[in-house]
Amino acid sequence: AQKITQTQPGMFVQEKEAVTLDCTYDTSDQSYGLFWYKQPSSGEMIFLIYQGSYDEQNATEGRYSLNFQKARKSANLVISASQLGDSAMYFCAMREGWGDSGAGSYQLTFGKGTKLSVIP
Amino acid sequence: GAVVSQHPSRVICKSGTSVKIECRSLDFQATTMFWYRQFPKQSLMLMATSNEGSKATYEQGVEKDKFLINHASLTLSTLTVTSAHPEDSSFYICSARDLVGQGFLSPLHFGNGTRLTVT
């Protein structure tokens, strides 16, 4: 089974509107982290926001917020007031396990991504 | 913020030759770096975990003799694609975690990636 599922291969949003990018995850761990990255066409991976499994409040970072619904195992990214520069691939990722016990616990598993296109 | 420099950004090589890709953490130390591979319009797949001063840990299905990883210092990891073939053409991207971490939720910092084309 896939650990990270992003069901929207592509999304369109009008400039200045809000958009939600879906992400569901699968883990049996109690402690885990969820991350969102943006990848423009140039290829670099830009960290946007994260949410810990024990965080009770949804994470926010500027125009980005993470709608974390633990029971549903979903961690959707909400981008408010979309800008043309937001057009990119967006990847949801998960880190499982907890603690500083080993390097492997810091790796990220990525979903297949959603291509967001902002329309002027 | 933490910067990871990856070089070269693009490389074209002939089949059978070897290519070395460097990944440097510029303003932080990283005991661990991760190497990912990304095919066009697909996700990032973890290839290996690079540990400073020890052997890399490879993911299942990744040939360690073909993808040589060296992590000689706290700021540099290299990936060498040996005897490259056209099917090795891909986007390779490294990432690193700051040694002075912010805990389990510290994000990975990524390089800008290397687009390898084997002719």
PDB file of C-alpha atoms in Angstrom, chain A residues 32-33 35 37 39 43-45 47 50-52 55 91 95-100 103 105-108 110-112, chain B residues 32 34 36 38 41-46 49 51 59 91 93 97 103-113 115:
ATOM      1  CA  TYR A  32       5.142  10.855  12.577  1.00  0.00           C
ATOM      2  CA  GLY A  33       5.532  14.081  10.685  1.00  0.00           C
ATOM      3  CA  PHE A  35       5.598  17.776   5.198  1.00  0.00           C
ATOM      4  CA  TYR A  37       7.266  20.690  -0.552  1.00  0.00           C
ATOM      5  CA  GLN A  39       8.911  21.933  -6.815  1.00  0.00           C
ATOM      6  CA  GLY A  43      13.571  21.363 -10.066  1.00  0.00           C
ATOM      7  CA  GLU A  44      14.516  22.546  -6.604  1.00  0.00           C
ATOM      8  CA  MET A  45      12.487  21.303  -3.664  1.00  0.00           C
ATOM      9  CA  PHE A  47      10.008  23.261   2.031  1.00  0.00           C
ATOM     10  CA  TYR A  50       5.057  20.601   8.430  1.00  0.00           C
ATOM     11  CA  GLN A  51       2.728  19.025  10.952  1.00  0.00           C
ATOM     12  CA  GLY A  52       3.579  16.640  13.762  1.00  0.00           C
ATOM     13  CA  ASP A  55       0.209  18.719  17.142  1.00  0.00           C
ATOM     14  CA  PHE A  91       4.550  17.005  -2.903  1.00  0.00           C
ATOM     15  CA  ARG A  95       8.522  10.873   8.147  1.00  0.00           C
ATOM     16  CA  GLU A  96       7.736   7.915  10.371  1.00  0.00           C
ATOM     17  CA  GLY A  97       9.085   6.914  13.726  1.00  0.00           C
ATOM     18  CA  TRP A  98      10.271   9.166  16.466  1.00  0.00           C
ATOM     19  CA  GLY A  99      13.506  10.109  18.096  1.00  0.00           C
ATOM     20  CA  ASP A 100      17.125  10.574  17.266  1.00  0.00           C
ATOM     21  CA  ALA A 103      19.578   8.286  10.298  1.00  0.00           C
ATOM     22  CA  SER A 105      14.216   7.792  10.841  1.00  0.00           C
ATOM     23  CA  TYR A 106      14.786  11.131   9.138  1.00  0.00           C
ATOM     24  CA  GLN A 107      14.100  10.053   5.585  1.00  0.00           C
ATOM     25  CA  LEU A 108      10.989  11.286   3.831  1.00  0.00           C
ATOM     26  CA  PHE A 110       6.914  11.277  -0.959  1.00  0.00           C
ATOM     27  CA  GLY A 111       3.574  11.132  -2.720  1.00  0.00           C
ATOM     28  CA  LYS A 112       3.282  11.362  -6.491  1.00  0.00           C
TER      29      LYS A 112
ATOM     30  CA  THR B  32      23.256  12.383   7.085  1.00  0.00           C
ATOM     31  CA  PHE B  34      19.794  11.436   1.353  1.00  0.00           C
ATOM     32  CA  TYR B  36      16.734  10.716  -4.340  1.00  0.00           C
ATOM     33  CA  GLN B  38      13.072  11.431  -9.851  1.00  0.00           C
ATOM     34  CA  LYS B  41       6.511  13.671 -13.898  1.00  0.00           C
ATOM     35  CA  GLN B  42       6.996  11.201 -11.079  1.00  0.00           C
ATOM     36  CA  SER B  43       7.726  11.325  -7.405  1.00  0.00           C
ATOM     37  CA  LEU B  44      11.049  11.297  -5.605  1.00  0.00           C
ATOM     38  CA  MET B  45      12.305   7.828  -4.812  1.00  0.00           C
ATOM     39  CA  LEU B  46      14.880   7.389  -2.079  1.00  0.00           C
ATOM     40  CA  THR B  49      21.148   7.298   2.895  1.00  0.00           C
ATOM     41  CA  ASN B  51      26.290   8.671   6.497  1.00  0.00           C
ATOM     42  CA  GLU B  59      17.245   1.069  -0.663  1.00  0.00           C
ATOM     43  CA  PHE B  91      16.941  13.810 -12.148  1.00  0.00           C
ATOM     44  CA  ILE B  93      18.526  15.318  -5.998  1.00  0.00           C
ATOM     45  CA  ARG B  97      19.428  17.380   7.697  1.00  0.00           C
ATOM     46  CA  GLY B 103      14.222  17.585  16.419  1.00  0.00           C
ATOM     47  CA  PHE B 104      12.232  14.987  14.618  1.00  0.00           C
ATOM     48  CA  LEU B 105      10.235  17.524  12.670  1.00  0.00           C
ATOM     49  CA  SER B 106      13.217  19.337  11.219  1.00  0.00           C
ATOM     50  CA  PRO B 107      12.731  19.488   7.446  1.00  0.00           C
ATOM     51  CA  LEU B 108      15.210  18.152   4.953  1.00  0.00           C
ATOM     52  CA  HIS B 109      16.986  20.775   2.892  1.00  0.00           C
ATOM     53  CA  PHE B 110      17.321  19.918  -0.768  1.00  0.00           C
ATOM     54  CA  GLY B 111      19.851  20.735  -3.425  1.00  0.00           C
ATOM     55  CA  ASN B 112      18.703  22.007  -6.801  1.00  0.00           C
ATOM     56  CA  GLY B 113      19.146  18.631  -8.404  1.00  0.00           C
ATOM     57  CA  ARG B 115      19.694  16.320 -14.584  1.00  0.00           C
TER      58      ARG B 115
END
